[in-house]
Amino acid sequence: GDGDNSVESAALSAKNTLKNTNYKMLKMNACGKMEYIDTEKAVNYAVDRFKAVRDAIGNDIEIGLDFHGRVKLPMAKLMMKRLSKYKPLFYE
């Protein structure tokens, strides 16, 4: 999903994308553009989006996360730590 869409929209988009395909993996934007040092609210929103997508498609589909230059190193480290429990395939 686009990093700027809502939690619900990201989950629905992922589910619909996989619905009529035999894809075993997908790649999504982790979040919208973050500040160099951003808020806990911004991190929680990104984690909630990924969790919603994971919940919508289950654990049999791999998900790669793309930061698309939207996340600078200090926030990327924090995001990776917080997102790891939902088992992303990779971070780009």
mmCIF file of C-alpha atoms in Angstrom:
data_model
loop_
_atom_site.group_PDB
_atom_site.id
_atom_site.type_symbol
_atom_site.label_atom_id
_atom_site.label_comp_id
_atom_site.label_asym_id
_atom_site.label_seq_id
_atom_site.Cartn_x
_atom_site.Cartn_y
_atom_site.Cartn_z
ATOM 1 C CA GLY A 1 0.000 0.000 0.000
ATOM 2 C CA ASP A 2 0.895 3.619 -0.373
ATOM 3 C CA GLY A 3 2.564 4.879 2.785
ATOM 4 C CA ASP A 4 0.016 7.657 3.058
ATOM 5 C CA ASN A 5 -3.111 5.517 3.130
ATOM 6 C CA SER A 6 -4.986 4.634 6.309
ATOM 7 C CA VAL A 7 -4.475 1.522 8.403
ATOM 8 C CA GLU A 8 -7.733 0.041 7.114
ATOM 9 C CA SER A 9 -7.038 1.011 3.524
ATOM 10 C CA ALA A 10 -3.544 -0.539 3.617
ATOM 11 C CA ALA A 11 -4.952 -3.836 4.905
ATOM 12 C CA LEU A 12 -7.775 -3.888 2.357
ATOM 13 C CA SER A 13 -5.424 -3.010 -0.493
ATOM 14 C CA ALA A 14 -3.046 -5.844 0.407
ATOM 15 C CA LYS A 15 -5.884 -8.346 0.770
ATOM 16 C CA ASN A 16 -7.437 -7.315 -2.564
ATOM 17 C CA THR A 17 -4.078 -7.437 -4.336
ATOM 18 C CA LEU A 18 -3.548 -11.021 -3.220
ATOM 19 C CA LYS A 19 -7.158 -12.118 -3.718
ATOM 20 C CA ASN A 20 -6.928 -12.927 -7.421
ATOM 21 C CA THR A 21 -3.251 -13.814 -7.683
ATOM 22 C CA ASN A 22 -0.916 -16.557 -6.646
ATOM 23 C CA TYR A 23 1.609 -14.108 -5.166
ATOM 24 C CA LYS A 24 3.578 -15.435 -2.218
ATOM 25 C CA MET A 25 5.107 -12.061 -1.335
ATOM 26 C CA LEU A 26 4.330 -8.387 -1.483
ATOM 27 C CA LYS A 27 6.239 -5.193 -0.895
ATOM 28 C CA MET A 28 4.705 -2.130 0.693
ATOM 29 C CA ASN A 29 5.701 1.347 1.743
ATOM 30 C CA ALA A 30 6.323 1.260 5.453
ATOM 31 C CA CYS A 31 4.881 4.702 6.101
ATOM 32 C CA GLY A 32 4.443 8.205 4.836
ATOM 33 C CA LYS A 33 7.348 10.655 4.949
ATOM 34 C CA MET A 34 8.762 10.915 8.453
ATOM 35 C CA GLU A 35 10.823 13.699 9.971
ATOM 36 C CA TYR A 36 14.518 13.079 10.681
ATOM 37 C CA ILE A 37 13.472 12.520 14.295
ATOM 38 C CA ASP A 38 9.741 11.916 14.483
ATOM 39 C CA THR A 39 7.132 11.272 17.139
ATOM 40 C CA GLU A 40 6.022 8.120 18.860
ATOM 41 C CA LYS A 41 2.633 8.685 17.230
ATOM 42 C CA ALA A 42 4.209 8.476 13.747
ATOM 43 C CA VAL A 43 6.023 5.254 14.646
ATOM 44 C CA ASN A 44 2.889 3.724 16.155
ATOM 45 C CA TYR A 45 0.908 4.569 13.024
ATOM 46 C CA ALA A 46 3.444 2.805 10.797
ATOM 47 C CA VAL A 47 3.476 -0.226 13.106
ATOM 48 C CA ASP A 48 -0.331 -0.307 13.185
ATOM 49 C CA ARG A 49 -0.452 -0.214 9.341
ATOM 50 C CA PHE A 50 1.965 -3.115 9.033
ATOM 51 C CA LYS A 51 0.178 -5.113 11.735
ATOM 52 C CA ALA A 52 -3.155 -4.558 9.978
ATOM 53 C CA VAL A 53 -1.709 -5.804 6.680
ATOM 54 C CA ARG A 54 -0.124 -8.810 8.417
ATOM 55 C CA ASP A 55 -3.427 -9.617 10.135
ATOM 56 C CA ALA A 56 -5.347 -9.239 6.851
ATOM 57 C CA ILE A 57 -3.130 -11.549 4.790
ATOM 58 C CA GLY A 58 -1.787 -13.928 7.429
ATOM 59 C CA ASN A 59 1.661 -15.351 8.002
ATOM 60 C CA ASP A 60 1.914 -17.452 4.833
ATOM 61 C CA ILE A 61 2.541 -14.383 2.665
ATOM 62 C CA GLU A 62 5.891 -12.612 3.003
ATOM 63 C CA ILE A 63 5.950 -8.817 3.234
ATOM 64 C CA GLY A 64 8.907 -6.610 2.400
ATOM 65 C CA LEU A 65 9.002 -3.057 3.708
ATOM 66 C CA ASP A 66 10.255 -0.186 1.611
ATOM 67 C CA PHE A 67 11.197 3.035 3.365
ATOM 68 C CA HIS A 68 11.601 4.832 -0.044
ATOM 69 C CA GLY A 69 13.818 7.500 1.470
ATOM 70 C CA ARG A 70 10.864 8.423 3.658
ATOM 71 C CA VAL A 71 12.652 7.343 6.815
ATOM 72 C CA LYS A 72 16.091 8.580 7.879
ATOM 73 C CA LEU A 73 18.546 6.354 9.736
ATOM 74 C CA PRO A 74 17.613 7.287 13.333
ATOM 75 C CA MET A 75 13.952 6.519 12.701
ATOM 76 C CA ALA A 76 14.731 3.485 10.513
ATOM 77 C CA LYS A 77 16.523 1.811 13.416
ATOM 78 C CA LEU A 78 13.567 2.394 15.715
ATOM 79 C CA MET A 79 11.052 1.325 13.067
ATOM 80 C CA MET A 80 12.935 -1.900 12.345
ATOM 81 C CA LYS A 81 13.008 -2.757 16.033
ATOM 82 C CA ARG A 82 9.292 -2.061 16.488
ATOM 83 C CA LEU A 83 8.210 -3.822 13.259
ATOM 84 C CA SER A 84 10.309 -6.961 13.746
ATOM 85 C CA LYS A 85 7.678 -8.811 15.782
ATOM 86 C CA TYR A 86 5.412 -8.847 12.708
ATOM 87 C CA LYS A 87 8.125 -10.609 10.688
ATOM 88 C CA PRO A 88 8.824 -8.466 7.637
ATOM 89 C CA LEU A 89 10.797 -10.326 4.979
ATOM 90 C CA PHE A 90 13.159 -7.378 4.481
ATOM 91 C CA TYR A 91 13.629 -3.657 4.935
ATOM 92 C CA GLU A 92 14.685 -1.575 1.959
#
